[in-house]
XYZ file of C-alpha atoms in Angstrom:
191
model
C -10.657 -9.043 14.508
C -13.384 -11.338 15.225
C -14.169 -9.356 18.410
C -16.810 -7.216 16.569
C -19.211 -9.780 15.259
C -22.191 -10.977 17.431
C -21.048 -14.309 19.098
C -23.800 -16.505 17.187
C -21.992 -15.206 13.776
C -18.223 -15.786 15.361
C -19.311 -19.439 15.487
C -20.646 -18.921 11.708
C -17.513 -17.666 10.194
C -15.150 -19.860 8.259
C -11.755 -19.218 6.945
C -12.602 -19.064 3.036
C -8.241 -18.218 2.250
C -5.728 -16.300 3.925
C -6.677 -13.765 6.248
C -10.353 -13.678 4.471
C -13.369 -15.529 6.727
C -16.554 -16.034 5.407
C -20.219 -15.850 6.516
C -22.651 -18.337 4.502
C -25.822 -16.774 4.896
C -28.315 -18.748 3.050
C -27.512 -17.351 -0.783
C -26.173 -14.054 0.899
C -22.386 -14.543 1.180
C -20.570 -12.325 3.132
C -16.707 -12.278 3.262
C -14.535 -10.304 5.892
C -11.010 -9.635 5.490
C -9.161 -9.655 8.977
C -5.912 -8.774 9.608
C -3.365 -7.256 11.825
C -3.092 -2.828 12.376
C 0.076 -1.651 11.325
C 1.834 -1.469 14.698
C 4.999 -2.684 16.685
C 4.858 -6.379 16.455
C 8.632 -7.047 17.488
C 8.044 -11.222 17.972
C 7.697 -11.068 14.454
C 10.174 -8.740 12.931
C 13.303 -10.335 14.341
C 16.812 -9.887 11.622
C 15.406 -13.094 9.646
C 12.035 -11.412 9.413
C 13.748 -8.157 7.382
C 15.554 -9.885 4.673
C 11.596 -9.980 2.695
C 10.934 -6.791 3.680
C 14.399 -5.190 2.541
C 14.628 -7.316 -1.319
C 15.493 -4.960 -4.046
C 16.613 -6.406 -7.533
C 20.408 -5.572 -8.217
C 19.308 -3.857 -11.700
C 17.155 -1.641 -9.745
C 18.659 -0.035 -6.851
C 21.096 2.209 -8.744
C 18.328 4.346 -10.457
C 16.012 4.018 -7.212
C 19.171 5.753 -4.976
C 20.135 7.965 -7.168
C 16.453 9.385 -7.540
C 15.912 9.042 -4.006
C 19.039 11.129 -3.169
C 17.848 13.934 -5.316
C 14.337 13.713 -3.979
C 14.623 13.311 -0.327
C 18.713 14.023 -0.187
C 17.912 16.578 2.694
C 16.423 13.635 4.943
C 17.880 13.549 8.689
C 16.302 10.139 9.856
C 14.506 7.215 8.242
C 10.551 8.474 9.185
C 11.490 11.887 7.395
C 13.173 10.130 4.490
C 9.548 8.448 4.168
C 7.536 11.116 4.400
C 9.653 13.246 1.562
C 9.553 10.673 -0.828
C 5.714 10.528 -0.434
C 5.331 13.729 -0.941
C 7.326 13.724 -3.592
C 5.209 11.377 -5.622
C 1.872 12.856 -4.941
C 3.227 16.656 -5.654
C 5.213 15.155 -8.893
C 3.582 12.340 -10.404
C -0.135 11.591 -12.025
C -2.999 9.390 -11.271
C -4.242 7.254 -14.135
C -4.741 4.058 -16.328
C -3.386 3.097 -19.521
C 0.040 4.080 -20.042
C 1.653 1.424 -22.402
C 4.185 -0.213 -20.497
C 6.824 -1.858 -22.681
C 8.646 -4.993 -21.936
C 12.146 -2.790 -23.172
C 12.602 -1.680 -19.832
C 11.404 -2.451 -16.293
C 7.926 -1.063 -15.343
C 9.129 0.842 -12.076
C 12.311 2.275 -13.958
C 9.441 3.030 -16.814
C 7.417 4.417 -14.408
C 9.609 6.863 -12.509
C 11.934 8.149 -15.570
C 9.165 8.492 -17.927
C 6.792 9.951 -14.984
C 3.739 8.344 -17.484
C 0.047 9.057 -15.326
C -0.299 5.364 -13.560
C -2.299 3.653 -11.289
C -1.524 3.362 -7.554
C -0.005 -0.023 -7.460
C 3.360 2.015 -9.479
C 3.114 4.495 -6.829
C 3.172 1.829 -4.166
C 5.729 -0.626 -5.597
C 7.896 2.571 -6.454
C 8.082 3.955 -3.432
C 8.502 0.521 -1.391
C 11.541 -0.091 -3.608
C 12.874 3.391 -3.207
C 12.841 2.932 1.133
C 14.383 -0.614 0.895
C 17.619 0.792 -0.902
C 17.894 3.084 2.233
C 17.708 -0.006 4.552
C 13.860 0.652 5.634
C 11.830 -2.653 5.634
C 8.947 -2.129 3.553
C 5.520 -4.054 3.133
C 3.606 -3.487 -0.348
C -0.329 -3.531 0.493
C -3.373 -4.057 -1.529
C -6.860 -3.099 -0.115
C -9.569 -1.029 -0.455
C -10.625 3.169 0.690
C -13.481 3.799 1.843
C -14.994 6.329 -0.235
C -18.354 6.068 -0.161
C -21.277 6.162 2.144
C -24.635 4.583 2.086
C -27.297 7.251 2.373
C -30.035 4.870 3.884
C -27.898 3.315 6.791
C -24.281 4.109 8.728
C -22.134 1.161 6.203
C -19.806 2.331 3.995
C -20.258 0.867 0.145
C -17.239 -0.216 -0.979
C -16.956 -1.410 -4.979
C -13.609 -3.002 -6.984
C -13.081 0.729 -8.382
C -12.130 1.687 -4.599
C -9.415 -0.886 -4.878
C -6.109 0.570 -3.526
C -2.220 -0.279 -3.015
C -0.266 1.626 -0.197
C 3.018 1.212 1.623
C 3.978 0.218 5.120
C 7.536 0.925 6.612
C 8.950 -0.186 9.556
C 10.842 2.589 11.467
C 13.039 0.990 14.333
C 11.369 2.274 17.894
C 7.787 3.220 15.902
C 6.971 0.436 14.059
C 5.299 0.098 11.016
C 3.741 3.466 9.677
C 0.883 3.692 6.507
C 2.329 5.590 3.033
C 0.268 6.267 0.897
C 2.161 8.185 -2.578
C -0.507 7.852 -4.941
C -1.441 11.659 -5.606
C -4.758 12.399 -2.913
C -7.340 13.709 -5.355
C -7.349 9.688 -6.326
C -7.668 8.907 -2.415
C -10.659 11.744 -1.563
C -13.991 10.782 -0.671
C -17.038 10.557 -3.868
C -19.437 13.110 -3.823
């Protein structure tokens, strides 16, 4: 949070949208996205709180269960039935842009019967689907890895190109745990 930033700059910082603040520094504009770690936050995820997190289309779900029987059938709880069907799209799937999406059919159904190379918001959205039909609460994310390094001081450099979509579940007596199923060569650090 806010915590890190010299107290002069804390009194600096205004709330430019959401969960973004901003620091006006002369023509220098800085912006800092704050937000809550994953973690058990039970205040908040009371029964009205899952309905969101638990919203699959109707036309959906029977394609996302029947491919998430056959790819994580062997699961024995709800953290394991994650963690297979993560694997199963980074061992199974391919990273990449371009793949002509066609309005004939819906892009996720596109995505994982046609197995096209696709960018990680499919992978995301895919797999966040696939856990709500199994009554896991899930939270689509958009952010950014950290991938790079600046060689003249201890920041990281982070450009749009390191732009990234993951998953968060929520597993009952854990909380909410990071999934990330885009394949990890995409997710490794830049030379």
């Amino acid at each position: 949070g806010i915590g890190c930033f010299e107290a002069p700059l804390t009194a600096q910082l205004q709330r430019a949208w959401g969960d973004c603040l901003q620091l006006p520094r002369g023509l220098d504009v800085r912006n800092y996205l704050v937000r809550r770690a994953p973690g058990n936050h039970p205040r908040e995820f009371g029964r009205d709180a899952r309905e969101p997190h638990l919203a699959v289309a109707a036309e959906l779900r029977p394609t996302l269960v029947k491919l998430g029987d056959e790819w994580s059938g062997k699961a024995s709880s709800a953290i394991q039935r994650c963690k297979l069907l993560e694997a199963y799209f980074q061992e199974h799937f391919q990273y990449g842009f371009g793949y002509p999406f066609t309005e004939k059919q819906e892009p996720v159904l596109s995505f994982l019967n046609d197995r096209p190379a696709a960018h990680c918001e499919m992978f995301a959205s895919s797999l966040a689907l696939m856990l709500r039909c199994y009554s896991i609460p899930t939270r689509y994310v958009n952010g950014f890895i950290v991938k790079e390094r600046s060689p003249f001081s201890a920041y990281s450099i982070v450009r749009g190109r390191h732009a990234h979509a993951w998953v968060e579940a929520y597993i009952e007596g854990t909380g909410w745990i990071l999934l990330d199923p885009t394949p990890p060569q995409f997710t490794q650090p830049e030379e």
